[in-house]
Structure formats: C-alpha cells, structure tokens
C-alpha cells in the first residue's frame, strides 16, 4: 500500500467559528479523523505545518512547505497538502518551481466550507486528492478541487463562494475525478531528469493593474522598492503612451535601471500577444521587456520570485522566464 504524507496548513477546511469569523482551529489529526475511508487507499501520516488562513501565507511559508516535502521525499509515495483557497494558486505555482520534475504527486486541496461543517465539500476534496495521489503514474504539482485536478502552474481561484472555486487557465484540466473513476486527460510526461529542489525565493516582485487615468510616475516609486514589475495591461498587451500619461518613458527608465518588466494581461483567458497593436509593439520592441504570453499572472509572479532568487541578469532572466516549467508557458513567438 502506498504511503502518503498529509501536510496541513490551515484555511477554511481547518476553520472553526470564532467571535471574529472563521479561523483555522482544527488540527491535522482531527482533519484526518473526518476521512476514515482514507485507510482503504493508503497508509497516511499527518504533519501540521501551520494553522493559518492562507491570506497570511507568505513566500517564506512556501519554502517551509517545499522543505518538508524534501525532508520526507524518500519515505513517502506522495504528498497531500490542505491549504486555504485564497492563495492556493500562488502556493501551487511556488511548489511547481521549488520542486521541479518530481516523480511523485504533490497535491494541494482545501474547501469552501470547514471539514467540521454538516454540509461541506472538504471531505470529498480531501478524499479525491488522496485517490489522485495514489493513482499510478501521477506526478507533479496539482490542485485537486471540486472533482478537477489542475496543474499547479495553471490554477486560478475564479469563484469566492461556490464549490467550483478553481479553474485551469489556458491549459486543459489534467483530470476529472468522480466517485467511481479518475479520467486523466493530461498524462505526466516520463521525466528523464531527476527531481530538483530549490530553496531560494526573492519576493521583490510587484504586480500593477492598469486602469484608465493611472499616472505613470507610480512606476518610479515601484522601481525604487521592487526588482521586477508585472504590468497587468489591457487586452493582448496594451500600454498607454498617448499625451500626458506616457508609460513608455517610465518603461525606458525602469529597464535602464536594470529592473525586470513583464507585460501581462488583465483578461483572464488566452494571454498576451503584445506585438499585435502599436500600443504593445513599442513596449516590447523598444525596451528590454518580457511578456507573460499564456502564463497565469500567479505563475508569472512566482516564477519571477524563483528567478530573482538566482539572478538579475536580464539575458538569464529572459531565458529562465521563457523556459517552460510544468507546462506553465506554451505560446511564445515563433
Ligand atoms: N480565507 C480562507 C483561506 O484562504 C478561504 C478558504 O480557505 O477557502 O484560508
């Protein structure tokens, strides 16, 4: 029988009612006690790492989670992590960069209702995660939620309240999990290279969402505090340069100062293609600026943090940013 390590971090799944609203309060052992059926599928051990709402999870926590998996990697066949839904997509992206080419599954899950509630999605999500984790051939980082397995680099929280909280952005759902079977559509490739763990992350990444009327000089302040800036621009990648609100002048300044600038889109689906319009063409052709293409903003932000942990040299950053990791980027210029 396979051995699975359950790592618990908090989130709604572990929350209880308090005077001040829901807060994590259910221990890892208690969470396990709600799913006695798990014994049918595997031998489980549990380790409570944190008891935090995921709003309070930071890059340092991602490093701790990856470190725990590294420590226990040889002893277990797979890892299931319970986590709050609000920042789960960021943690899933982070684990995808910190644990590359794992031969084993690393599954994040959580719930929209506490596991102790009479009506809850928590038990199903946790049992689905365990069933997916013990399935032969499953490897890599995924979020399992509401019957879907989504690659860690492709997940986004798209609903605040309903059970169907996550979707796979610009990439197919890897597997659908129902009560009777698991339909896996995206098989993990045979990885000839062994797992590689990373233990550096530099959180100096800022995400700026453009709105009409924004003054470009905000970029000067951001550049004084952060080393990389993702601009959530319009459509396929438009940056305003007309009249008195000229962002291109600020892009010139930032890139001259060695800052990494990535143009992404605030549109959820289909990604950027900044050369299509003059408003994006100038930005990507006149300056050392990257674009996110079909990457999620969550993955792009965390990938930059992982890259900044190794280098700030633009050519190297560019190479690493565009090099696919766990299917995070598919469409680039030909
Ligand atoms: N605020 C909670 C969290 O992210 C929400 C949830 O888990 O669904 O920890």
mmCIF file of C-alpha atoms and ligand atoms in Angstrom:
data_model
loop_
_atom_site.group_PDB
_atom_site.id
_atom_site.type_symbol
_atom_site.label_atom_id
_atom_site.label_comp_id
_atom_site.label_asym_id
_atom_site.label_seq_id
_atom_site.Cartn_x
_atom_site.Cartn_y
_atom_site.Cartn_z
ATOM 1 C CA UNK A 1 0.000 0.000 0.000
ATOM 2 C CA UNK A 2 1.287 3.487 -0.870
ATOM 3 C CA UNK A 3 2.366 5.896 1.824
ATOM 4 C CA UNK A 4 1.002 9.419 1.706
ATOM 5 C CA UNK A 5 2.047 12.342 3.879
ATOM 6 C CA UNK A 6 -0.745 14.774 4.709
ATOM 7 C CA UNK A 7 0.611 18.251 5.427
ATOM 8 C CA UNK A 8 -1.896 20.684 6.911
ATOM 9 C CA UNK A 9 -1.524 24.459 6.803
ATOM 10 C CA UNK A 10 -4.916 25.889 7.859
ATOM 11 C CA UNK A 11 -7.511 27.518 5.582
ATOM 12 C CA UNK A 12 -11.294 27.171 5.600
ATOM 13 C CA UNK A 13 -11.025 23.371 5.561
ATOM 14 C CA UNK A 14 -9.491 23.580 9.064
ATOM 15 C CA UNK A 15 -11.523 26.550 10.261
ATOM 16 C CA UNK A 16 -13.925 26.854 13.164
ATOM 17 C CA UNK A 17 -16.359 29.611 14.088
ATOM 18 C CA UNK A 18 -14.923 32.293 16.351
ATOM 19 C CA UNK A 19 -16.324 35.619 17.594
ATOM 20 C CA UNK A 20 -14.389 37.254 14.791
ATOM 21 C CA UNK A 21 -15.402 34.970 11.962
ATOM 22 C CA UNK A 22 -13.936 31.719 10.694
ATOM 23 C CA UNK A 23 -10.330 30.994 11.685
ATOM 24 C CA UNK A 24 -8.172 27.850 11.480
ATOM 25 C CA UNK A 25 -8.621 25.687 14.583
ATOM 26 C CA UNK A 26 -8.903 22.050 13.509
ATOM 27 C CA UNK A 27 -5.671 20.090 13.930
ATOM 28 C CA UNK A 28 -4.094 17.858 11.291
ATOM 29 C CA UNK A 29 -5.026 14.717 13.281
ATOM 30 C CA UNK A 30 -8.633 15.900 13.564
ATOM 31 C CA UNK A 31 -8.798 16.576 9.825
ATOM 32 C CA UNK A 32 -7.656 13.022 9.195
ATOM 33 C CA UNK A 33 -10.298 11.691 11.605
ATOM 34 C CA UNK A 34 -13.031 13.080 9.304
ATOM 35 C CA UNK A 35 -11.962 10.780 6.461
ATOM 36 C CA UNK A 36 -11.718 7.239 7.904
ATOM 37 C CA UNK A 37 -12.185 5.893 4.330
ATOM 38 C CA UNK A 38 -8.662 7.095 3.525
ATOM 39 C CA UNK A 39 -7.379 3.818 5.042
ATOM 40 C CA UNK A 40 -8.776 1.979 2.020
ATOM 41 C CA UNK A 41 -6.416 3.819 -0.302
ATOM 42 C CA UNK A 42 -3.129 4.260 1.512
ATOM 43 C CA UNK A 43 -1.174 4.447 4.734
ATOM 44 C CA UNK A 44 -1.200 8.036 5.925
ATOM 45 C CA UNK A 45 0.856 10.116 8.254
ATOM 46 C CA UNK A 46 -0.058 13.672 9.133
ATOM 47 C CA UNK A 47 2.079 16.684 9.890
ATOM 48 C CA UNK A 48 0.559 20.027 10.781
ATOM 49 C CA UNK A 49 2.950 22.673 9.480
ATOM 50 C CA UNK A 50 0.889 25.829 10.063
ATOM 51 C CA UNK A 51 -2.558 26.776 11.209
ATOM 52 C CA UNK A 52 -3.078 29.918 9.157
ATOM 53 C CA UNK A 53 -5.644 31.487 6.903
ATOM 54 C CA UNK A 54 -3.891 31.391 3.526
ATOM 55 C CA UNK A 55 -4.211 35.186 3.377
ATOM 56 C CA UNK A 56 -1.392 35.161 5.911
ATOM 57 C CA UNK A 57 0.833 32.748 3.988
ATOM 58 C CA UNK A 58 3.971 34.329 2.531
ATOM 59 C CA UNK A 59 6.837 33.178 0.276
ATOM 60 C CA UNK A 60 8.734 32.075 3.400
ATOM 61 C CA UNK A 61 5.900 29.594 4.078
ATOM 62 C CA UNK A 62 6.228 28.180 0.553
ATOM 63 C CA UNK A 63 9.876 27.467 1.287
ATOM 64 C CA UNK A 64 8.897 25.673 4.505
ATOM 65 C CA UNK A 65 6.332 23.506 2.714
ATOM 66 C CA UNK A 66 8.835 22.612 -0.024
ATOM 67 C CA UNK A 67 11.464 21.914 2.658
ATOM 68 C CA UNK A 68 9.121 19.499 4.485
ATOM 69 C CA UNK A 69 8.459 17.643 1.246
ATOM 70 C CA UNK A 70 12.165 17.481 0.547
ATOM 71 C CA UNK A 71 12.864 16.028 4.008
ATOM 72 C CA UNK A 72 10.137 13.385 3.630
ATOM 73 C CA UNK A 73 10.586 12.793 -0.112
ATOM 74 C CA UNK A 74 12.183 9.340 0.056
ATOM 75 C CA UNK A 75 9.868 7.998 2.744
ATOM 76 C CA UNK A 76 6.516 8.713 1.029
ATOM 77 C CA UNK A 77 4.952 7.976 -2.355
ATOM 78 C CA UNK A 78 3.022 11.226 -2.452
ATOM 79 C CA UNK A 79 2.059 14.378 -0.611
ATOM 80 C CA UNK A 80 -1.336 15.953 0.036
ATOM 81 C CA UNK A 81 -1.403 19.484 1.421
ATOM 82 C CA UNK A 82 -4.505 21.089 2.881
ATOM 83 C CA UNK A 83 -4.468 24.845 2.366
ATOM 84 C CA UNK A 84 -6.751 27.867 2.265
ATOM 85 C CA UNK A 85 -8.196 28.546 -1.146
ATOM 86 C CA UNK A 86 -7.443 32.268 -1.301
ATOM 87 C CA UNK A 87 -3.730 31.987 -2.077
ATOM 88 C CA UNK A 88 -3.638 28.311 -3.026
ATOM 89 C CA UNK A 89 -2.897 29.113 -6.684
ATOM 90 C CA UNK A 90 0.233 31.029 -5.627
ATOM 91 C CA UNK A 91 1.420 28.192 -3.391
ATOM 92 C CA UNK A 92 0.716 25.699 -6.177
ATOM 93 C CA UNK A 93 2.813 27.785 -8.571
ATOM 94 C CA UNK A 94 5.540 28.164 -5.943
ATOM 95 C CA UNK A 95 5.770 24.412 -5.308
ATOM 96 C CA UNK A 96 5.899 23.858 -9.091
ATOM 97 C CA UNK A 97 9.062 25.999 -9.269
ATOM 98 C CA UNK A 98 10.600 24.863 -5.985
ATOM 99 C CA UNK A 99 10.111 21.136 -6.699
ATOM 100 C CA UNK A 100 10.835 20.528 -10.382
ATOM 101 C CA UNK A 101 10.340 17.193 -12.151
ATOM 102 C CA UNK A 102 9.074 15.312 -9.085
ATOM 103 C CA UNK A 103 8.481 11.609 -9.751
ATOM 104 C CA UNK A 104 5.736 11.793 -7.109
ATOM 105 C CA UNK A 105 2.444 13.669 -6.743
ATOM 106 C CA UNK A 106 2.221 16.857 -4.692
ATOM 107 C CA UNK A 107 -1.476 17.673 -4.343
ATOM 108 C CA UNK A 108 -2.944 20.831 -2.843
ATOM 109 C CA UNK A 109 -6.532 20.894 -1.731
ATOM 110 C CA UNK A 110 -8.889 22.756 0.556
ATOM 111 C CA UNK A 111 -12.563 23.580 0.779
ATOM 112 C CA UNK A 112 -15.118 26.338 0.680
ATOM 113 C CA UNK A 113 -16.699 25.001 3.915
ATOM 114 C CA UNK A 114 -14.941 23.695 7.051
ATOM 115 C CA UNK A 115 -14.479 19.937 7.327
ATOM 116 C CA UNK A 116 -16.404 20.059 10.625
ATOM 117 C CA UNK A 117 -19.498 21.627 8.971
ATOM 118 C CA UNK A 118 -22.529 19.364 8.434
ATOM 119 C CA UNK A 119 -22.591 20.211 4.719
ATOM 120 C CA UNK A 120 -19.137 20.580 3.244
ATOM 121 C CA UNK A 121 -17.020 19.988 0.177
ATOM 122 C CA UNK A 122 -13.991 19.279 2.385
ATOM 123 C CA UNK A 123 -14.296 15.506 2.751
ATOM 124 C CA UNK A 124 -14.812 14.989 -0.980
ATOM 125 C CA UNK A 125 -11.897 17.245 -1.935
ATOM 126 C CA UNK A 126 -9.577 15.532 0.514
ATOM 127 C CA UNK A 127 -10.575 12.012 -0.485
ATOM 128 C CA UNK A 128 -10.352 12.927 -4.199
ATOM 129 C CA UNK A 129 -6.853 14.271 -3.561
ATOM 130 C CA UNK A 130 -5.803 11.064 -1.859
ATOM 131 C CA UNK A 131 -7.269 8.917 -4.647
ATOM 132 C CA UNK A 132 -5.457 11.032 -7.247
ATOM 133 C CA UNK A 133 -2.217 10.903 -5.265
ATOM 134 C CA UNK A 134 -2.213 7.099 -5.120
ATOM 135 C CA UNK A 135 -3.041 6.667 -8.805
ATOM 136 C CA UNK A 136 -0.106 5.087 -10.618
ATOM 137 C CA UNK A 137 1.760 7.453 -12.911
ATOM 138 C CA UNK A 138 0.525 10.699 -11.342
ATOM 139 C CA UNK A 139 3.437 13.020 -10.680
ATOM 140 C CA UNK A 140 3.856 16.757 -10.377
ATOM 141 C CA UNK A 141 2.123 19.572 -8.531
ATOM 142 C CA UNK A 142 -1.676 19.865 -8.807
ATOM 143 C CA UNK A 143 -4.661 21.449 -7.152
ATOM 144 C CA UNK A 144 -7.487 18.945 -6.709
ATOM 145 C CA UNK A 145 -10.792 20.694 -6.109
ATOM 146 C CA UNK A 146 -14.442 20.010 -6.905
ATOM 147 C CA UNK A 147 -13.653 16.953 -8.987
ATOM 148 C CA UNK A 148 -10.871 18.518 -11.063
ATOM 149 C CA UNK A 149 -7.108 18.099 -10.996
ATOM 150 C CA UNK A 150 -5.451 21.278 -12.262
ATOM 151 C CA UNK A 151 -1.734 21.721 -12.889
ATOM 152 C CA UNK A 152 -0.156 23.881 -10.190
ATOM 153 C CA UNK A 153 1.134 26.347 -12.765
ATOM 154 C CA UNK A 154 -2.289 26.776 -14.355
ATOM 155 C CA UNK A 155 -4.679 27.154 -11.448
ATOM 156 C CA UNK A 156 -6.664 30.249 -10.542
ATOM 157 C CA UNK A 157 -9.334 30.847 -7.956
ATOM 158 C CA UNK A 158 -12.294 32.020 -10.019
ATOM 159 C CA UNK A 159 -15.183 31.860 -7.521
ATOM 160 C CA UNK A 160 -15.265 33.198 -3.983
ATOM 161 C CA UNK A 161 -18.153 31.098 -2.645
ATOM 162 C CA UNK A 162 -19.258 28.130 -4.731
ATOM 163 C CA UNK A 163 -17.651 24.707 -4.570
ATOM 164 C CA UNK A 164 -16.261 25.070 -8.081
ATOM 165 C CA UNK A 165 -13.661 27.557 -6.908
ATOM 166 C CA UNK A 166 -10.776 26.801 -9.296
ATOM 167 C CA UNK A 167 -10.213 26.521 -12.975
ATOM 168 C CA UNK A 168 -7.331 25.707 -15.268
ATOM 169 C CA UNK A 169 -6.269 28.799 -17.214
ATOM 170 C CA UNK A 170 -5.094 28.484 -20.831
ATOM 171 C CA UNK A 171 -4.475 24.752 -20.388
ATOM 172 C CA UNK A 172 -6.741 21.695 -20.167
ATOM 173 C CA UNK A 173 -7.903 20.330 -16.834
ATOM 174 C CA UNK A 174 -5.481 17.451 -16.190
ATOM 175 C CA UNK A 175 -8.050 15.023 -14.768
ATOM 176 C CA UNK A 176 -11.674 14.776 -13.730
ATOM 177 C CA UNK A 177 -12.365 12.785 -10.581
ATOM 178 C CA UNK A 178 -15.815 11.399 -9.842
ATOM 179 C CA UNK A 179 -16.982 8.914 -7.235
ATOM 180 C CA UNK A 180 -16.171 5.921 -9.392
ATOM 181 C CA UNK A 181 -13.215 6.796 -11.551
ATOM 182 C CA UNK A 182 -10.454 9.215 -12.441
ATOM 183 C CA UNK A 183 -10.318 10.359 -16.056
ATOM 184 C CA UNK A 184 -6.840 11.624 -16.661
ATOM 185 C CA UNK A 185 -6.625 13.688 -19.860
ATOM 186 C CA UNK A 186 -3.190 15.167 -19.417
ATOM 187 C CA UNK A 187 -0.676 12.483 -18.582
ATOM 188 C CA UNK A 188 2.571 13.474 -16.938
ATOM 189 C CA UNK A 189 5.497 13.009 -19.274
ATOM 190 C CA UNK A 190 8.145 10.445 -18.438
ATOM 191 C CA UNK A 191 10.762 12.676 -16.894
ATOM 192 C CA UNK A 192 14.285 11.559 -17.729
ATOM 193 C CA UNK A 193 15.700 14.103 -15.287
ATOM 194 C CA UNK A 194 15.556 13.562 -11.532
ATOM 195 C CA UNK A 195 13.641 15.773 -9.112
ATOM 196 C CA UNK A 196 15.308 19.067 -8.295
ATOM 197 C CA UNK A 197 14.520 21.068 -5.184
ATOM 198 C CA UNK A 198 15.200 24.804 -4.931
ATOM 199 C CA UNK A 199 15.392 26.718 -1.675
ATOM 200 C CA UNK A 200 15.671 30.345 -2.710
ATOM 201 C CA UNK A 201 12.879 32.773 -3.460
ATOM 202 C CA UNK A 202 13.136 36.544 -3.667
ATOM 203 C CA UNK A 203 9.783 38.225 -3.089
ATOM 204 C CA UNK A 204 10.810 41.509 -4.759
ATOM 205 C CA UNK A 205 8.080 41.303 -7.411
ATOM 206 C CA UNK A 206 5.270 43.845 -7.810
ATOM 207 C CA UNK A 207 2.042 43.421 -9.756
ATOM 208 C CA UNK A 208 0.444 46.582 -11.139
ATOM 209 C CA UNK A 209 -3.018 46.529 -12.685
ATOM 210 C CA UNK A 210 -3.575 49.395 -15.119
ATOM 211 C CA UNK A 211 -6.748 51.434 -15.058
ATOM 212 C CA UNK A 212 -7.522 54.422 -17.274
ATOM 213 C CA UNK A 213 -6.302 57.587 -15.593
ATOM 214 C CA UNK A 214 -3.373 55.973 -13.749
ATOM 215 C CA UNK A 215 -0.336 58.233 -13.565
ATOM 216 C CA UNK A 216 2.808 56.577 -14.995
ATOM 217 C CA UNK A 217 5.103 58.063 -12.356
ATOM 218 C CA UNK A 218 3.850 55.375 -9.943
ATOM 219 C CA UNK A 219 6.363 53.127 -11.749
ATOM 220 C CA UNK A 220 9.197 55.272 -10.382
ATOM 221 C CA UNK A 221 8.149 54.533 -6.830
ATOM 222 C CA UNK A 222 7.594 50.848 -7.542
ATOM 223 C CA UNK A 223 11.012 50.660 -9.203
ATOM 224 C CA UNK A 224 12.579 52.132 -6.057
ATOM 225 C CA UNK A 225 11.137 49.262 -3.958
ATOM 226 C CA UNK A 226 10.984 46.211 -6.235
ATOM 227 C CA UNK A 227 13.289 44.483 -8.726
ATOM 228 C CA UNK A 228 10.619 43.053 -11.018
ATOM 229 C CA UNK A 229 7.276 44.515 -12.051
ATOM 230 C CA UNK A 230 4.466 42.758 -13.833
ATOM 231 C CA UNK A 231 2.095 45.156 -15.540
ATOM 232 C CA UNK A 232 -1.403 43.750 -15.951
ATOM 233 C CA UNK A 233 -2.070 45.695 -19.127
ATOM 234 C CA UNK A 234 -5.130 45.759 -21.368
ATOM 235 C CA UNK A 235 -6.150 43.102 -23.891
ATOM 236 C CA UNK A 236 -3.299 41.348 -25.681
ATOM 237 C CA UNK A 237 -0.874 43.751 -24.032
ATOM 238 C CA UNK A 238 -1.545 47.471 -24.423
ATOM 239 C CA UNK A 239 0.477 50.090 -22.528
ATOM 240 C CA UNK A 240 -0.751 53.722 -22.728
ATOM 241 C CA UNK A 241 1.647 56.224 -24.317
ATOM 242 C CA UNK A 242 -0.693 58.939 -25.501
ATOM 243 C CA UNK A 243 -0.457 62.507 -24.381
ATOM 244 C CA UNK A 244 0.473 63.251 -20.766
ATOM 245 C CA UNK A 245 0.167 59.728 -19.417
ATOM 246 C CA UNK A 246 3.091 58.115 -21.228
ATOM 247 C CA UNK A 247 4.065 54.836 -19.590
ATOM 248 C CA UNK A 248 6.755 54.156 -22.200
ATOM 249 C CA UNK A 249 9.004 56.877 -20.775
ATOM 250 C CA UNK A 250 8.813 55.145 -17.418
ATOM 251 C CA UNK A 251 9.478 51.735 -19.000
ATOM 252 C CA UNK A 252 12.628 53.214 -20.547
ATOM 253 C CA UNK A 253 13.750 54.433 -17.130
ATOM 254 C CA UNK A 254 12.977 51.168 -15.337
ATOM 255 C CA UNK A 255 14.723 48.940 -17.844
ATOM 256 C CA UNK A 256 17.718 51.282 -17.941
ATOM 257 C CA UNK A 257 17.944 50.861 -14.181
ATOM 258 C CA UNK A 258 18.074 47.053 -14.599
ATOM 259 C CA UNK A 259 14.521 46.374 -13.435
ATOM 260 C CA UNK A 260 12.714 43.403 -14.924
ATOM 261 C CA UNK A 261 9.391 44.370 -16.518
ATOM 262 C CA UNK A 262 6.836 41.804 -17.680
ATOM 263 C CA UNK A 263 3.733 42.738 -19.636
ATOM 264 C CA UNK A 264 0.772 40.522 -18.806
ATOM 265 C CA UNK A 265 -2.912 40.951 -19.433
ATOM 266 C CA UNK A 266 -5.767 41.609 -17.051
ATOM 267 C CA UNK A 267 -8.007 39.473 -19.283
ATOM 268 C CA UNK A 268 -8.319 36.036 -17.681
ATOM 269 C CA UNK A 269 -8.158 33.846 -20.779
ATOM 270 C CA UNK A 270 -5.863 33.484 -23.820
ATOM 271 C CA UNK A 271 -2.893 35.517 -22.626
ATOM 272 C CA UNK A 272 -0.821 38.325 -24.105
ATOM 273 C CA UNK A 273 0.468 38.875 -27.628
ATOM 274 C CA UNK A 274 1.782 42.385 -27.267
ATOM 275 C CA UNK A 275 3.083 42.898 -30.806
ATOM 276 C CA UNK A 276 -0.389 42.856 -32.346
ATOM 277 C CA UNK A 277 -1.114 46.541 -31.666
ATOM 278 C CA UNK A 278 1.071 49.607 -31.746
ATOM 279 C CA UNK A 279 0.253 50.137 -28.056
ATOM 280 C CA UNK A 280 2.073 46.925 -27.161
ATOM 281 C CA UNK A 281 4.553 46.651 -30.037
ATOM 282 C CA UNK A 282 6.522 49.700 -28.930
ATOM 283 C CA UNK A 283 6.805 48.465 -25.363
ATOM 284 C CA UNK A 284 8.183 45.031 -26.224
ATOM 285 C CA UNK A 285 10.387 46.125 -29.122
ATOM 286 C CA UNK A 286 11.960 49.323 -27.871
ATOM 287 C CA UNK A 287 12.864 48.161 -24.371
ATOM 288 C CA UNK A 288 14.115 45.046 -22.594
ATOM 289 C CA UNK A 289 10.638 43.997 -21.615
ATOM 290 C CA UNK A 290 9.220 40.460 -21.344
ATOM 291 C CA UNK A 291 5.646 39.334 -21.729
ATOM 292 C CA UNK A 292 3.694 36.644 -19.920
ATOM 293 C CA UNK A 293 2.060 35.140 -23.043
ATOM 294 C CA UNK A 294 -0.291 32.384 -21.833
ATOM 295 C CA UNK A 295 1.125 32.128 -18.296
ATOM 296 C CA UNK A 296 -1.179 32.914 -15.419
ATOM 297 C CA UNK A 297 -0.282 36.056 -13.532
ATOM 298 C CA UNK A 298 0.082 33.918 -10.404
ATOM 299 C CA UNK A 299 2.623 31.672 -12.110
ATOM 300 C CA UNK A 300 4.440 34.595 -13.754
ATOM 301 C CA UNK A 301 4.787 36.410 -10.413
ATOM 302 C CA UNK A 302 6.064 33.373 -8.546
ATOM 303 C CA UNK A 303 8.338 32.328 -11.424
ATOM 304 C CA UNK A 304 9.965 35.765 -11.254
ATOM 305 C CA UNK A 305 10.470 35.338 -7.494
ATOM 306 C CA UNK A 306 12.126 31.988 -8.141
ATOM 307 C CA UNK A 307 14.315 33.509 -10.891
ATOM 308 C CA UNK A 308 15.268 36.550 -8.781
ATOM 309 C CA UNK A 309 16.457 34.048 -6.174
ATOM 310 C CA UNK A 310 19.155 33.066 -8.713
ATOM 311 C CA UNK A 311 19.910 36.041 -10.955
ATOM 312 C CA UNK A 312 19.102 39.601 -12.002
ATOM 313 C CA UNK A 313 20.979 39.458 -15.300
ATOM 314 C CA UNK A 314 18.397 40.311 -17.973
ATOM 315 C CA UNK A 315 19.530 37.734 -20.560
ATOM 316 C CA UNK A 316 19.462 34.950 -17.958
ATOM 317 C CA UNK A 317 16.137 36.125 -16.516
ATOM 318 C CA UNK A 318 14.673 36.116 -20.035
ATOM 319 C CA UNK A 319 15.950 32.612 -20.731
ATOM 320 C CA UNK A 320 14.611 31.209 -17.458
ATOM 321 C CA UNK A 321 11.297 33.054 -17.677
ATOM 322 C CA UNK A 322 10.550 31.672 -21.139
ATOM 323 C CA UNK A 323 11.802 28.157 -20.359
ATOM 324 C CA UNK A 324 8.693 26.041 -19.642
ATOM 325 C CA UNK A 325 8.367 24.524 -16.174
ATOM 326 C CA UNK A 326 5.490 22.110 -15.604
ATOM 327 C CA UNK A 327 3.628 23.376 -18.699
ATOM 328 C CA UNK A 328 3.455 26.940 -17.381
ATOM 329 C CA UNK A 329 4.039 28.525 -20.798
ATOM 330 C CA UNK A 330 3.117 27.182 -24.199
ATOM 331 C CA UNK A 331 2.664 30.034 -26.671
ATOM 332 C CA UNK A 332 5.650 32.202 -27.435
ATOM 333 C CA UNK A 333 6.877 33.993 -30.516
ATOM 334 C CA UNK A 334 7.867 31.552 -33.273
HETATM 335 N N1 LIG B 1 -9.727 32.656 3.773
HETATM 336 C C1 LIG B 1 -9.634 31.232 3.558
HETATM 337 C C2 LIG B 1 -8.175 30.901 3.272
HETATM 338 O O1 LIG B 1 -7.705 31.139 2.205
HETATM 339 C C3 LIG B 1 -10.515 30.810 2.435
HETATM 340 C C4 LIG B 1 -10.540 29.341 2.131
HETATM 341 O O2 LIG B 1 -9.743 28.548 2.581
HETATM 342 O O3 LIG B 1 -11.443 28.944 1.339
HETATM 343 O O4 LIG B 1 -7.500 30.411 4.145
#
